Short mmCIF file of C-alpha atoms and ligand atoms in Angstrom, two decimals:
data_model
loop_
_atom_site.label_atom_id
_atom_site.label_comp_id
_atom_site.label_asym_id
_atom_site.label_seq_id
_atom_site.Cartn_x
_atom_site.Cartn_y
_atom_site.Cartn_z
CA UNK A 45 24.12 -3.69 -3.24
CA UNK A 46 20.31 -3.63 -3.88
CA UNK A 47 18.98 -6.76 -3.81
CA UNK A 48 15.19 -7.25 -2.56
CA UNK A 49 15.11 -10.61 -0.95
CA UNK A 50 12.30 -10.28 1.16
CA UNK A 51 10.36 -7.27 -0.95
CA UNK A 52 9.86 -4.90 1.85
CA UNK A 53 12.51 -2.63 1.23
CA UNK A 54 10.87 -2.06 -2.71
CA UNK A 55 7.13 -2.16 -1.72
CA UNK A 56 8.51 0.36 1.26
CA UNK A 57 10.69 2.68 -1.44
CA UNK A 58 7.45 2.32 -3.90
CA UNK A 59 4.87 3.17 -1.81
CA UNK A 60 2.88 0.50 -2.76
CA UNK A 61 -0.96 0.18 -1.94
CA UNK A 62 -0.49 4.33 -0.70
CA UNK A 63 1.62 3.59 2.38
CA UNK A 64 2.19 0.97 5.08
CA UNK A 65 0.77 0.87 8.34
CA UNK A 66 2.70 -1.35 11.07
CA UNK A 67 2.04 -2.42 14.49
CA UNK A 68 3.83 -1.97 17.69
CA UNK A 69 3.33 -4.19 19.97
CA UNK A 70 5.98 -3.85 23.19
CA UNK A 71 4.44 -6.52 25.06
CA UNK A 72 6.93 -9.17 25.12
CA UNK A 73 4.54 -12.31 23.48
CA UNK A 74 5.35 -13.39 20.68
CA UNK A 75 1.81 -15.48 21.10
CA UNK A 76 0.41 -11.84 20.91
CA UNK A 77 2.78 -10.84 17.83
CA UNK A 78 1.40 -14.36 16.39
CA UNK A 79 -2.09 -13.18 16.86
CA UNK A 80 -1.82 -9.25 15.64
CA UNK A 81 0.35 -10.42 12.41
CA UNK A 82 -3.08 -11.98 10.99
CA UNK A 83 -4.93 -8.83 11.09
CA UNK A 84 -3.76 -6.57 7.67
CA UNK A 85 -0.45 -4.63 8.95
CA UNK A 86 2.05 -4.49 6.42
CA UNK A 87 4.62 -4.72 9.11
CA UNK A 88 5.14 -5.21 12.90
CA UNK A 89 7.23 -2.92 14.82
CA UNK A 90 8.39 -5.16 17.92
CA UNK A 91 9.47 -1.56 20.40
CA UNK A 92 12.35 -2.76 22.38
CA UNK A 93 13.92 1.35 23.42
CA UNK A 94 10.00 1.17 25.95
CA UNK A 95 8.44 -2.13 25.00
CA UNK A 96 9.58 -4.85 28.18
CA UNK A 97 11.25 -7.20 24.66
CA UNK A 98 14.62 -8.89 25.56
CA UNK A 99 16.54 -10.32 23.01
CA UNK A 100 15.68 -13.70 23.24
CA UNK A 101 11.59 -12.77 23.60
CA UNK A 102 12.85 -10.56 20.33
CA UNK A 103 13.78 -13.33 18.31
CA UNK A 104 11.12 -15.47 19.14
CA UNK A 105 8.74 -12.64 17.96
CA UNK A 106 10.44 -11.89 14.79
CA UNK A 107 9.72 -15.40 14.04
CA UNK A 108 6.26 -15.43 13.99
CA UNK A 109 6.19 -12.97 11.60
CA UNK A 110 8.36 -14.09 9.81
CA UNK A 111 5.77 -17.29 10.12
CA UNK A 112 2.94 -15.01 9.21
CA UNK A 113 5.09 -14.08 6.42
CA UNK A 114 5.47 -9.90 6.91
CA UNK A 115 8.21 -8.31 7.63
CA UNK A 116 9.61 -7.74 11.22
CA UNK A 117 11.14 -4.14 12.60
CA UNK A 118 13.03 -3.22 15.98
CA UNK A 119 13.12 -0.27 17.60
CA UNK A 120 16.55 -0.89 19.52
CA UNK A 121 17.13 0.93 22.66
CA UNK A 122 19.27 4.45 22.70
CA UNK A 123 22.19 4.18 21.98
CA UNK A 124 21.87 -0.06 21.92
CA UNK A 125 23.59 -0.42 17.69
CA UNK A 126 25.25 -3.15 18.80
CA UNK A 127 20.93 -4.85 19.89
CA UNK A 128 20.42 -3.81 16.23
CA UNK A 129 23.10 -6.51 14.24
CA UNK A 130 21.82 -8.95 17.14
CA UNK A 131 18.09 -8.30 15.80
CA UNK A 132 18.65 -7.94 11.57
CA UNK A 133 20.85 -10.81 12.70
CA UNK A 134 17.89 -12.66 14.38
CA UNK A 135 15.24 -11.95 10.88
CA UNK A 136 14.43 -8.23 11.50
CA UNK A 137 13.83 -6.74 8.11
CA UNK A 138 14.11 -2.90 9.35
CA UNK A 139 15.44 -1.10 12.50
CA UNK A 140 14.34 2.14 14.50
CA UNK A 141 16.65 3.72 15.73
CA UNK A 142 15.37 5.92 18.37
CA UNK A 143 17.01 9.77 19.22
CA UNK A 144 19.46 9.85 16.68
CA UNK A 145 20.47 13.45 16.34
CA UNK A 146 23.46 14.44 14.22
CA UNK A 147 25.29 13.10 11.56
CA UNK A 148 27.94 11.38 13.43
CA UNK A 149 24.74 9.61 15.58
CA UNK A 150 23.52 8.46 11.85
CA UNK A 151 26.89 7.21 10.67
CA UNK A 152 27.24 4.65 14.17
CA UNK A 153 24.07 3.50 13.43
CA UNK A 154 25.06 2.94 9.83
CA UNK A 155 28.52 0.98 11.02
CA UNK A 156 26.28 -1.64 12.56
CA UNK A 157 23.65 -2.11 10.21
CA UNK A 158 25.15 -2.29 6.98
CA UNK A 159 27.99 -4.25 6.20
CA UNK A 160 31.47 -3.16 4.38
CA UNK A 161 30.92 -1.30 2.16
CA UNK A 162 28.62 1.29 4.17
CA UNK A 163 29.07 -0.18 7.43
CA UNK A 164 30.88 -2.78 9.64
CA UNK A 165 27.62 -5.00 10.41
CA UNK A 166 29.53 -8.37 11.88
CA UNK A 167 29.19 -11.57 10.54
CA UNK A 168 26.19 -13.91 11.79
CA UNK A 169 23.36 -13.97 10.41
CA UNK A 170 21.98 -17.06 10.46
CA UNK A 171 18.46 -16.79 11.83
CA UNK A 172 18.37 -14.47 9.80
CA UNK A 173 19.20 -16.93 6.78
CA UNK A 174 16.31 -19.41 8.00
CA UNK A 175 14.14 -16.93 8.26
CA UNK A 176 14.78 -15.44 4.45
CA UNK A 177 15.56 -19.22 2.64
CA UNK A 178 18.25 -17.94 1.07
CA UNK A 179 22.65 -18.88 1.34
CA UNK A 180 25.12 -16.90 3.08
CA UNK A 181 27.05 -15.32 0.15
CA UNK A 182 23.39 -13.94 -1.08
CA UNK A 183 22.52 -13.05 1.99
CA UNK A 184 25.68 -10.90 1.77
CA UNK A 185 25.47 -9.57 -1.47
CA UNK A 186 21.91 -8.35 -0.59
CA UNK A 187 21.44 -7.64 2.86
CA UNK A 188 22.73 -3.58 2.76
CA UNK A 189 19.47 -2.88 0.25
CA UNK A 190 17.49 -6.19 2.38
CA UNK A 191 17.34 -4.69 5.15
CA UNK A 192 15.78 -1.41 6.58
CA UNK A 193 17.78 1.54 8.78
CA UNK A 194 15.66 3.90 9.88
CA UNK A 195 17.37 6.96 12.01
CA UNK A 196 13.92 8.65 14.58
CA UNK A 197 13.84 12.21 14.63
CA UNK A 198 12.76 13.61 17.93
CA UNK A 199 14.51 16.02 19.08
CA UNK A 200 15.38 20.08 18.53
CA UNK A 201 19.23 19.06 17.60
CA UNK A 202 18.21 16.34 14.92
CA UNK A 203 15.24 18.45 13.44
CA UNK A 204 18.67 21.09 13.08
CA UNK A 205 20.43 18.48 11.51
CA UNK A 206 17.23 16.56 8.99
CA UNK A 207 19.66 17.32 5.88
CA UNK A 208 23.05 15.96 7.23
CA UNK A 209 21.40 12.78 9.14
CA UNK A 210 19.54 12.58 6.38
CA UNK A 211 22.44 12.58 3.28
CA UNK A 212 24.52 10.11 5.58
CA UNK A 213 24.74 6.86 3.23
CA UNK A 214 23.01 3.84 4.47
CA UNK A 215 20.25 5.71 6.02
CA UNK A 216 16.92 4.92 4.28
CA UNK A 217 14.52 7.21 6.09
CA UNK A 218 13.63 8.84 9.33
CA UNK A 219 10.93 8.24 11.59
CA UNK A 220 9.36 10.92 12.96
CA UNK A 221 8.38 10.78 17.21
CA UNK A 222 5.68 13.27 17.90
CA UNK A 223 5.44 12.49 21.61
CA UNK A 224 9.94 12.90 22.27
CA UNK A 225 9.23 15.99 19.30
CA UNK A 226 6.13 17.96 20.77
CA UNK A 227 7.77 17.43 24.33
CA UNK A 228 11.62 19.25 22.96
CA UNK A 229 9.66 21.35 21.23
CA UNK A 230 7.61 22.84 24.27
CA UNK A 231 11.01 22.70 26.61
CA UNK A 232 9.58 20.36 28.64
CA UNK A 233 6.31 21.83 28.79
CA UNK A 234 4.11 19.87 26.86
CA UNK A 235 2.98 16.48 25.66
CA UNK A 236 0.92 16.81 22.17
CA UNK A 237 1.91 14.26 20.09
CA UNK A 238 -1.21 15.62 17.71
CA UNK A 239 -0.59 19.37 17.73
CA UNK A 240 0.02 21.96 14.55
CA UNK A 241 3.62 22.07 15.85
CA UNK A 242 4.36 18.51 14.81
CA UNK A 243 2.39 18.48 11.54
CA UNK A 244 4.49 21.67 9.97
CA UNK A 245 6.94 20.10 11.55
CA UNK A 246 5.86 16.58 9.70
CA UNK A 247 5.21 18.59 6.49
CA UNK A 248 9.01 20.15 7.07
CA UNK A 249 10.39 16.37 7.88
CA UNK A 250 8.09 14.80 4.49
CA UNK A 251 9.30 17.75 1.79
CA UNK A 252 13.23 17.24 2.64
CA UNK A 253 12.96 13.16 3.04
CA UNK A 254 11.67 14.04 -1.14
CA UNK A 255 14.28 16.07 -1.74
CA UNK A 256 16.97 13.54 -0.46
CA UNK A 257 14.99 10.75 -2.13
CA UNK A 258 14.58 8.74 1.71
CA UNK A 259 11.59 7.55 3.32
CA UNK A 260 9.54 9.23 5.97
CA UNK A 261 7.58 7.02 8.73
CA UNK A 262 5.69 8.07 11.10
CA UNK A 263 4.13 7.06 15.08
CA UNK A 264 0.51 7.40 14.94
CA UNK A 265 -1.69 7.36 18.45
CA UNK A 266 -4.37 6.38 16.26
CA UNK A 267 -5.72 4.84 13.03
CA UNK A 268 -7.21 8.49 12.72
CA UNK A 269 -3.93 9.99 13.08
CA UNK A 270 -2.60 7.05 11.06
CA UNK A 271 -4.54 8.27 8.05
CA UNK A 272 -2.99 11.74 8.38
CA UNK A 273 -0.16 10.99 8.02
CA UNK A 274 -0.79 8.73 4.82
CA UNK A 275 -2.23 11.13 3.41
CA UNK A 276 0.18 13.72 4.49
CA UNK A 277 2.72 11.39 2.02
CA UNK A 278 4.44 9.16 4.74
CA UNK A 279 5.54 5.84 3.66
CA UNK A 280 4.81 3.81 6.50
CA UNK A 281 2.58 4.90 9.68
CA UNK A 282 1.98 3.51 13.09
CA UNK A 283 -1.74 3.66 13.88
CA UNK A 284 -1.33 3.13 17.54
CA UNK A 285 0.32 0.74 19.87
CA UNK A 286 -1.25 -2.75 20.95
CA UNK A 287 -2.05 -2.41 24.12
CA UNK A 288 -3.93 1.56 23.17
CA UNK A 289 -5.82 -1.18 20.42
CA UNK A 290 -6.50 -3.76 23.21
CA UNK A 291 -8.03 -1.17 25.28
CA UNK A 292 -9.80 0.45 23.22
CA UNK A 293 -11.35 -3.09 21.70
CA UNK A 294 -12.13 -4.24 25.53
CA UNK A 295 -13.88 -0.77 26.19
CA UNK A 296 -15.68 -1.38 22.37
CA UNK A 297 -17.39 -5.41 23.82
CA UNK A 298 -17.69 -3.67 27.31
CA UNK A 299 -19.88 -1.28 26.44
CA UNK A 300 -21.86 -3.35 23.68
CA UNK A 301 -22.62 -5.52 26.35
CA UNK A 302 -24.44 -2.92 28.54
CA UNK A 303 -26.42 -1.09 25.75
CA UNK A 304 -27.38 -4.09 24.62
CA UNK A 305 -28.05 -5.72 28.06
CA UNK A 306 -30.35 -2.00 28.69
CA UNK A 307 -32.65 -1.89 25.46
C1 LIG B 27 7.65 9.12 20.05
O1 LIG B 27 6.83 9.51 19.82
O2 LIG B 27 8.70 10.04 21.43
C2 LIG B 27 7.95 7.78 19.80
O3 LIG B 27 8.94 7.36 20.00
C3 LIG B 27 7.24 7.05 19.21
O4 LIG B 27 6.51 5.92 20.37
MG1 LIG B 28 10.23 8.91 21.15
#
């Protein structure tokens, strides 16, 4: 099952263009997705863990991503594997699942996101068929290779089990969550997603993913951090959440206006 109907999985695995940069959107407005999809992002993540998307708004958001001809990725809430199947049905090209801490967690994720023989994803991809423009049997044959299943590694338990998680058939890669990981590594003392401890962990994770032939992705707090991650060899990175990008843009515009007015 290696068909790669929309090209996303293949481009990601070939690390074309030095790795992908994805938007990360928690504000549940499909029209905001429409606008951001016009920028040079390689993909768009809709964050349903900490963002405010519900299933209907996420399906509409995915449609706006597809309208721009881009792959949509959904991050599900913790343990909400039923939603993972539904989001794939709605046309998501990839699922990011937070807090995957063991091989058992990884197997539960695969069960929901891959059709047999890898998993037990239930049939019903009506919107996905429309978005990808293919027939049902073609989707069934290709879906396990077409869609990407990504486990988040962001706890000590997950780090300890990283090889077991990566070894699960159907897990296509991992996504490092530097905020939660920094809290875990400091036993709750610090939020330090840009610290040296996270850099060391990332270098280790990159090596383990390469050893298993799997993808490595991570959340970067801003563009500079995302650039460092790409240099480290990551396959897909985030360059900050949409709210941070929006507010940074507003700050820059206000400062520019004040500067000109005062000159
Ligand atoms: C983390 O950094 O913990 C994430 O989940 C990315 O937002
Ligand atoms: Mg997290």
